[in-house]
PDB file of C-alpha atoms in Angstrom:
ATOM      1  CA  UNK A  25      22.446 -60.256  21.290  1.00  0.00           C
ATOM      2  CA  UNK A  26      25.156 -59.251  18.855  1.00  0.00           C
ATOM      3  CA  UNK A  27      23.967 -61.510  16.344  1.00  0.00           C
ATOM      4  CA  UNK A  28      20.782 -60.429  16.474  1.00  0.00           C
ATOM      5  CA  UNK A  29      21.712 -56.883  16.085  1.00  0.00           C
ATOM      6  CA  UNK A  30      24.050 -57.431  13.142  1.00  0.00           C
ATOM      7  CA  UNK A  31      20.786 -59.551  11.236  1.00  0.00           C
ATOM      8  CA  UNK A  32      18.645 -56.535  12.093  1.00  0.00           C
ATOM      9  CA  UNK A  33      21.016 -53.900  10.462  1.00  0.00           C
ATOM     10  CA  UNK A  34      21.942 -56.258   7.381  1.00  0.00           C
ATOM     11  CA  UNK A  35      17.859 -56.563   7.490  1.00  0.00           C
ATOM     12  CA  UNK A  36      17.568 -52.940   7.275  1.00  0.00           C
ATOM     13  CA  UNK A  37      20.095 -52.197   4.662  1.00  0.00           C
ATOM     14  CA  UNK A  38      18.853 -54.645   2.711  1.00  0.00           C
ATOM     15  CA  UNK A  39      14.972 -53.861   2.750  1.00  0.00           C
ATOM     16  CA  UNK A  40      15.782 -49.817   3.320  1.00  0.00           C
ATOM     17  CA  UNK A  41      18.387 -50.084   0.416  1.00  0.00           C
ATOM     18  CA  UNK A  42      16.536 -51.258  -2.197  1.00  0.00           C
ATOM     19  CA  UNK A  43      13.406 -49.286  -1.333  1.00  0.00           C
ATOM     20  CA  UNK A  44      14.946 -46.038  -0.684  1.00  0.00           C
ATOM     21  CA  UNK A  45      17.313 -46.728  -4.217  1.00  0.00           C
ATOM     22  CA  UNK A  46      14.415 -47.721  -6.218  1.00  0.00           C
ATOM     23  CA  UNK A  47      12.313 -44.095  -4.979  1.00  0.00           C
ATOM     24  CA  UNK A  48      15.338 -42.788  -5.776  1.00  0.00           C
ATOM     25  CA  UNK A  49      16.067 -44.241  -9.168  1.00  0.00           C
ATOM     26  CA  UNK A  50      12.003 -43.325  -9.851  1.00  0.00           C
ATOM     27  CA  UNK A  51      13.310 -39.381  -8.502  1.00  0.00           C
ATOM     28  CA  UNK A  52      16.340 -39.634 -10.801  1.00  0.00           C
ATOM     29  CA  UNK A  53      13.565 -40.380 -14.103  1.00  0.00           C
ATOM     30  CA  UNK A  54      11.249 -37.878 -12.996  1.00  0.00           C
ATOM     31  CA  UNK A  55      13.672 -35.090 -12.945  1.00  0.00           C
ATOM     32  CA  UNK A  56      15.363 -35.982 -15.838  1.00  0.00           C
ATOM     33  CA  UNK A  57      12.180 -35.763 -17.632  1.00  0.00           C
ATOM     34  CA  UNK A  58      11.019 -32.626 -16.241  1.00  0.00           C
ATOM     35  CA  UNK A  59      14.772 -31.526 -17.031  1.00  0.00           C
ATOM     36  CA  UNK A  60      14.114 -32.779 -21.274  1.00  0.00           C
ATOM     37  CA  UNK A  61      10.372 -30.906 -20.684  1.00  0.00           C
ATOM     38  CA  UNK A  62      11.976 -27.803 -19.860  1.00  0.00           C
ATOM     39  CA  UNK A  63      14.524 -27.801 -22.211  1.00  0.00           C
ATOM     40  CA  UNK A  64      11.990 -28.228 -24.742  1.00  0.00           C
ATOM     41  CA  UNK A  65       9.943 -25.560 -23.591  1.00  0.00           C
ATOM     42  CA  UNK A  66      13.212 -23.232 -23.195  1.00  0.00           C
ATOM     43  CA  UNK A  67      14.168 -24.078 -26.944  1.00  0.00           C
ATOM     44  CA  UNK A  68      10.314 -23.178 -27.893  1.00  0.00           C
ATOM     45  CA  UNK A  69      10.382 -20.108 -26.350  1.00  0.00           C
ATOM     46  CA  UNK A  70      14.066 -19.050 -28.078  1.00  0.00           C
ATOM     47  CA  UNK A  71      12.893 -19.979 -31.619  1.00  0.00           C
ATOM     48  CA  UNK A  72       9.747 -17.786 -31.159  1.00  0.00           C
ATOM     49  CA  UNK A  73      11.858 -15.326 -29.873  1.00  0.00           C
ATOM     50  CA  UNK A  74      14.071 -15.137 -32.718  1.00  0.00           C
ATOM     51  CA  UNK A  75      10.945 -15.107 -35.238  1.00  0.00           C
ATOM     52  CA  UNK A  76       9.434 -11.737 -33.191  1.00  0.00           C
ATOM     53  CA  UNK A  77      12.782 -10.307 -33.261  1.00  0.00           C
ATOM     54  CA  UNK A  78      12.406 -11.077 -37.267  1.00  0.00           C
ATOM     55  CA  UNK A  79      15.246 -13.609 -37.495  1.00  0.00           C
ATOM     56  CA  UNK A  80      14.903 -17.263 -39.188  1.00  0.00           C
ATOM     57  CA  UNK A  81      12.093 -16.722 -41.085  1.00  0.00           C
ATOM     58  CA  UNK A  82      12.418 -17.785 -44.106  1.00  0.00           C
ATOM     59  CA  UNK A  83      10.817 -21.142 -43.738  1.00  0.00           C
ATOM     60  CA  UNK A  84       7.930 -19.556 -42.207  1.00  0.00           C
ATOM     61  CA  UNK A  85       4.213 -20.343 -43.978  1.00  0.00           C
ATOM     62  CA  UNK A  86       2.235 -16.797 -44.835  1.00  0.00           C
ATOM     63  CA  UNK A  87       0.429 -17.714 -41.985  1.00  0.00           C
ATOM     64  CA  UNK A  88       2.380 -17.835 -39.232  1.00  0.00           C
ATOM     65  CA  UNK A  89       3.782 -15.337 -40.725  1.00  0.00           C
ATOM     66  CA  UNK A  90       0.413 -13.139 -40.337  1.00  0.00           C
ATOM     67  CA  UNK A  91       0.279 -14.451 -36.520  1.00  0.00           C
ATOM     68  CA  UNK A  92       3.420 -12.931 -35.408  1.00  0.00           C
ATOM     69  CA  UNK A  93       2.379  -9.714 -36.886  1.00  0.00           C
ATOM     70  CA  UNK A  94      -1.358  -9.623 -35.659  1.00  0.00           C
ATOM     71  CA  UNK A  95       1.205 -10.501 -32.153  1.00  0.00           C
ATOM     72  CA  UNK A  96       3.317  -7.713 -32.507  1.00  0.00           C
ATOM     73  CA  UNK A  97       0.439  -5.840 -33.368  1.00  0.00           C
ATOM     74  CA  UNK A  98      -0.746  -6.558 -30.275  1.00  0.00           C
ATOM     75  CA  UNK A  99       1.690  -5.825 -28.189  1.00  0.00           C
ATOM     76  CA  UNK A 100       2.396  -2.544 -29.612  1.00  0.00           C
ATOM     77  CA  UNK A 101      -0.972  -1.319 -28.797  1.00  0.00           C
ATOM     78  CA  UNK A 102      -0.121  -3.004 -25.248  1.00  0.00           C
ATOM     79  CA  UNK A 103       2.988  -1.031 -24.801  1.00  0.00           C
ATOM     80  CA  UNK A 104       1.586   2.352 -26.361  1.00  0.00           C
ATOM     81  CA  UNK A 105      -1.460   2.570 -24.060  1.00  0.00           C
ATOM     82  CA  UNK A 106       0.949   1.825 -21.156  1.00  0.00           C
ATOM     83  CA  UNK A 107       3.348   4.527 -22.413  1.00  0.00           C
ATOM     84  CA  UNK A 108       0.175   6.835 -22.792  1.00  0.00           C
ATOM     85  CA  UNK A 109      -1.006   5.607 -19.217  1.00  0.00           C
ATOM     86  CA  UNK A 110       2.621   6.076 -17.387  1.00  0.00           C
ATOM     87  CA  UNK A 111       2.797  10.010 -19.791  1.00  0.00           C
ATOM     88  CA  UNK A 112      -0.473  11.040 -18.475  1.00  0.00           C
ATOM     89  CA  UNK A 113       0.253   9.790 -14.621  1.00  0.00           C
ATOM     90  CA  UNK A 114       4.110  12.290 -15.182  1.00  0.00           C
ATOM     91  CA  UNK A 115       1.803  15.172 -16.474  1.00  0.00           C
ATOM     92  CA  UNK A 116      -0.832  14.946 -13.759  1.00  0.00           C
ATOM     93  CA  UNK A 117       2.191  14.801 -11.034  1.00  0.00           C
ATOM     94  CA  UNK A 118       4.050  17.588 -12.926  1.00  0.00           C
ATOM     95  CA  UNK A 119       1.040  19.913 -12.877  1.00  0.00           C
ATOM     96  CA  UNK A 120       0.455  19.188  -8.690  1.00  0.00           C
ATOM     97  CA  UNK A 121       4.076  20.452  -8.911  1.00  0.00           C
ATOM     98  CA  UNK A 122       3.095  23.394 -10.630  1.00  0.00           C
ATOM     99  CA  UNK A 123       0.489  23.949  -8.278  1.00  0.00           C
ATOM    100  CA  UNK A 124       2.654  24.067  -5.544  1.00  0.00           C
ATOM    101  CA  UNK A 125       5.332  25.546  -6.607  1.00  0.00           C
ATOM    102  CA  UNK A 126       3.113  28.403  -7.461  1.00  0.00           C
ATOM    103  CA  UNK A 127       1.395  28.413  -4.008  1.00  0.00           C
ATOM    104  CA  UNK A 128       5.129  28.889  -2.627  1.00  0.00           C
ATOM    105  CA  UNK A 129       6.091  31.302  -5.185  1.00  0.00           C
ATOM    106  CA  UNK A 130       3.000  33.261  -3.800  1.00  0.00           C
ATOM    107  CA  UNK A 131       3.984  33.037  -0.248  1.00  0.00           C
ATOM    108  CA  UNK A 132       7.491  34.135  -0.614  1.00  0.00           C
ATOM    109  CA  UNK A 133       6.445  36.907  -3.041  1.00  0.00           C
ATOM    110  CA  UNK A 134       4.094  37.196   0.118  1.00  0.00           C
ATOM    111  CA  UNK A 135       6.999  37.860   2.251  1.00  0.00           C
ATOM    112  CA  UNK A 136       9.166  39.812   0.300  1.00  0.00           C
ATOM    113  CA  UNK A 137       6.553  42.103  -0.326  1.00  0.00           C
ATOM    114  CA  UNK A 138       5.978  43.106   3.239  1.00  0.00           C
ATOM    115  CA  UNK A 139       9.398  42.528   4.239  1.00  0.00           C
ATOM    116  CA  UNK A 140      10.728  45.272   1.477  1.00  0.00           C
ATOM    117  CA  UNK A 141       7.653  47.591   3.081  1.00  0.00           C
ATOM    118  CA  UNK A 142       9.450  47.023   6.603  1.00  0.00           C
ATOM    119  CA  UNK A 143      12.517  48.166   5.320  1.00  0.00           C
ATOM    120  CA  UNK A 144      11.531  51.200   2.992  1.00  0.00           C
ATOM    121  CA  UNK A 145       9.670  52.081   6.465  1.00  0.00           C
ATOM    122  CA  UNK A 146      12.606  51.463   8.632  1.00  0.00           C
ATOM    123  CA  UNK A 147      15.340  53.228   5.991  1.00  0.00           C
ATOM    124  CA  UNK A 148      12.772  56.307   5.128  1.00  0.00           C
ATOM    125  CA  UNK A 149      12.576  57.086   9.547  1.00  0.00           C
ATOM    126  CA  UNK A 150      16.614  56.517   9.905  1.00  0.00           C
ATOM    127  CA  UNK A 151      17.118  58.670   7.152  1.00  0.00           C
ATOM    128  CA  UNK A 152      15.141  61.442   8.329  1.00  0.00           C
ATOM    129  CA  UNK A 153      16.845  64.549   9.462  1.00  0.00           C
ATOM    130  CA  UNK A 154      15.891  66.067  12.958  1.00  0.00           C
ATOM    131  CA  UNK A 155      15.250  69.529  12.133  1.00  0.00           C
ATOM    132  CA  UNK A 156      15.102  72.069  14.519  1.00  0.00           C
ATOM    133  CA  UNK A 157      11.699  73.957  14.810  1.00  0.00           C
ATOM    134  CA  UNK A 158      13.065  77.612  13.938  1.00  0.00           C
ATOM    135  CA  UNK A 159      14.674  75.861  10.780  1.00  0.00           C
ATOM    136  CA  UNK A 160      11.769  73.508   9.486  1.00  0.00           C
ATOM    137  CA  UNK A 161       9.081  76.982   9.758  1.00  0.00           C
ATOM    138  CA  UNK A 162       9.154  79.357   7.438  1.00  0.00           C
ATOM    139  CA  UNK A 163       8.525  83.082   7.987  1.00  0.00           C
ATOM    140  CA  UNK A 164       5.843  85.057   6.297  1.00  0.00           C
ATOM    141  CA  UNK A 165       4.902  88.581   7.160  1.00  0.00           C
ATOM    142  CA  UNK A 166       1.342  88.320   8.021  1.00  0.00           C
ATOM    143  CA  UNK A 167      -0.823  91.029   8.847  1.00  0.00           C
ATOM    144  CA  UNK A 168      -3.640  90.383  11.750  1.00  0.00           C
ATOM    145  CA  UNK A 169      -6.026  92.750  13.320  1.00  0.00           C
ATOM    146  CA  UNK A 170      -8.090  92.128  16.138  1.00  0.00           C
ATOM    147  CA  UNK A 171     -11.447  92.272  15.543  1.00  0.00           C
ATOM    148  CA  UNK A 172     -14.296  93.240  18.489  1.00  0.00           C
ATOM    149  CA  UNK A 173     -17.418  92.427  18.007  1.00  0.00           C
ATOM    150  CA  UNK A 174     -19.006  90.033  15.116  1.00  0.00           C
ATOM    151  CA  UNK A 175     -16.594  89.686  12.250  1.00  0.00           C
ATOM    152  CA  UNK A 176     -19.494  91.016  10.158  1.00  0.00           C
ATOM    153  CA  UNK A 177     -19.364  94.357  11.544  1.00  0.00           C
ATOM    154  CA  UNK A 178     -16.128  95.323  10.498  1.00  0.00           C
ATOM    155  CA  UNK A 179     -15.633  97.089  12.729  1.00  0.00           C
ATOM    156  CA  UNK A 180     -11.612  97.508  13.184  1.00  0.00           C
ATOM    157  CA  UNK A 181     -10.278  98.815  16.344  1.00  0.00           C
ATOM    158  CA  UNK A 182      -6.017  97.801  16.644  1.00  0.00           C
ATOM    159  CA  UNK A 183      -4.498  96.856  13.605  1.00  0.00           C
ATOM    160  CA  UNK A 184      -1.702  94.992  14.384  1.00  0.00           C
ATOM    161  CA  UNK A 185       1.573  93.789  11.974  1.00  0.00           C
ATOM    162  CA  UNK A 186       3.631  91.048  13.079  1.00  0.00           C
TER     163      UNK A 186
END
């Protein structure tokens, strides 16, 4: 039985090995060939780079030349419409601010208003002096007669003063 089991795991090793290091040796080639692709790509994308940040070129034909400008051309125009979109979205939200701020502003002024009322109200009763009746009348001599009769008559029968 040992025997047996010891053929079975050299068996495995064996068959296993090689297969599994020969995917692996094909997983190995792959990557490192992905790895050279992307560095390639990576070194692409740094030397056009440098050329739209105006560096390196010198060896540059007139028309590549004309292609990173008709580029940056393009992106400009990308950028300043986005910079117009992003100004106009600020001044829309500023002027709802506005809005509402004056809405409050209105309120409180609102408030104040009838709150200074209350207390011109309140201050003008507590500041009132109680004056006594004989003090707050004033005294006129006033002549009255008593009249019988119609006042048309005029007829005059007491005459009275004070």
């Amino acid at each position: 039985m040992q025997k047996t089991l010891e053929r079975y795991q050299r068996y495995t090793k064996d068959g296993n090995g090689s297969i599994n290091n020969k995917a692996v040796e094909r997983n190995v080639q792959h990557w490192k060939y992905e790895t050279a692709q992307m560095a390639n790509k990576i070194e692409l994308l740094e030397v056009s780079k440098r050329k739209l940040l105006g560096e390196n070129l010198g060896s540059c034909p007139i028309e590549e030349l004309q292609q990173i400008e008709n580029q940056l051309e393009r992106s400009l125009t990308n950028i300043r419409g986005r910079k117009t979109q992003i100004f106009t979205e600020q001044i829309e939200q500023l002027k709802e601010k506005e809005r509402s701020l004056a809405e409050q502003n209105a309120i409180l002024s609102k408030k104040i208003h009838f709150q200074c009322k209350i207390h011109s109200q309140e201050q003008s009763t507590s500041e009132r002096e109680i004056v006594p009746y004989e003090q707050s009348t004033q005294h006129h001599d006033v002549e009255t007669e008593l009249y019988i009769g119609r006042p048309e008559s005029g007829r005059t029968l007491y005459p009275q003063q004070r």
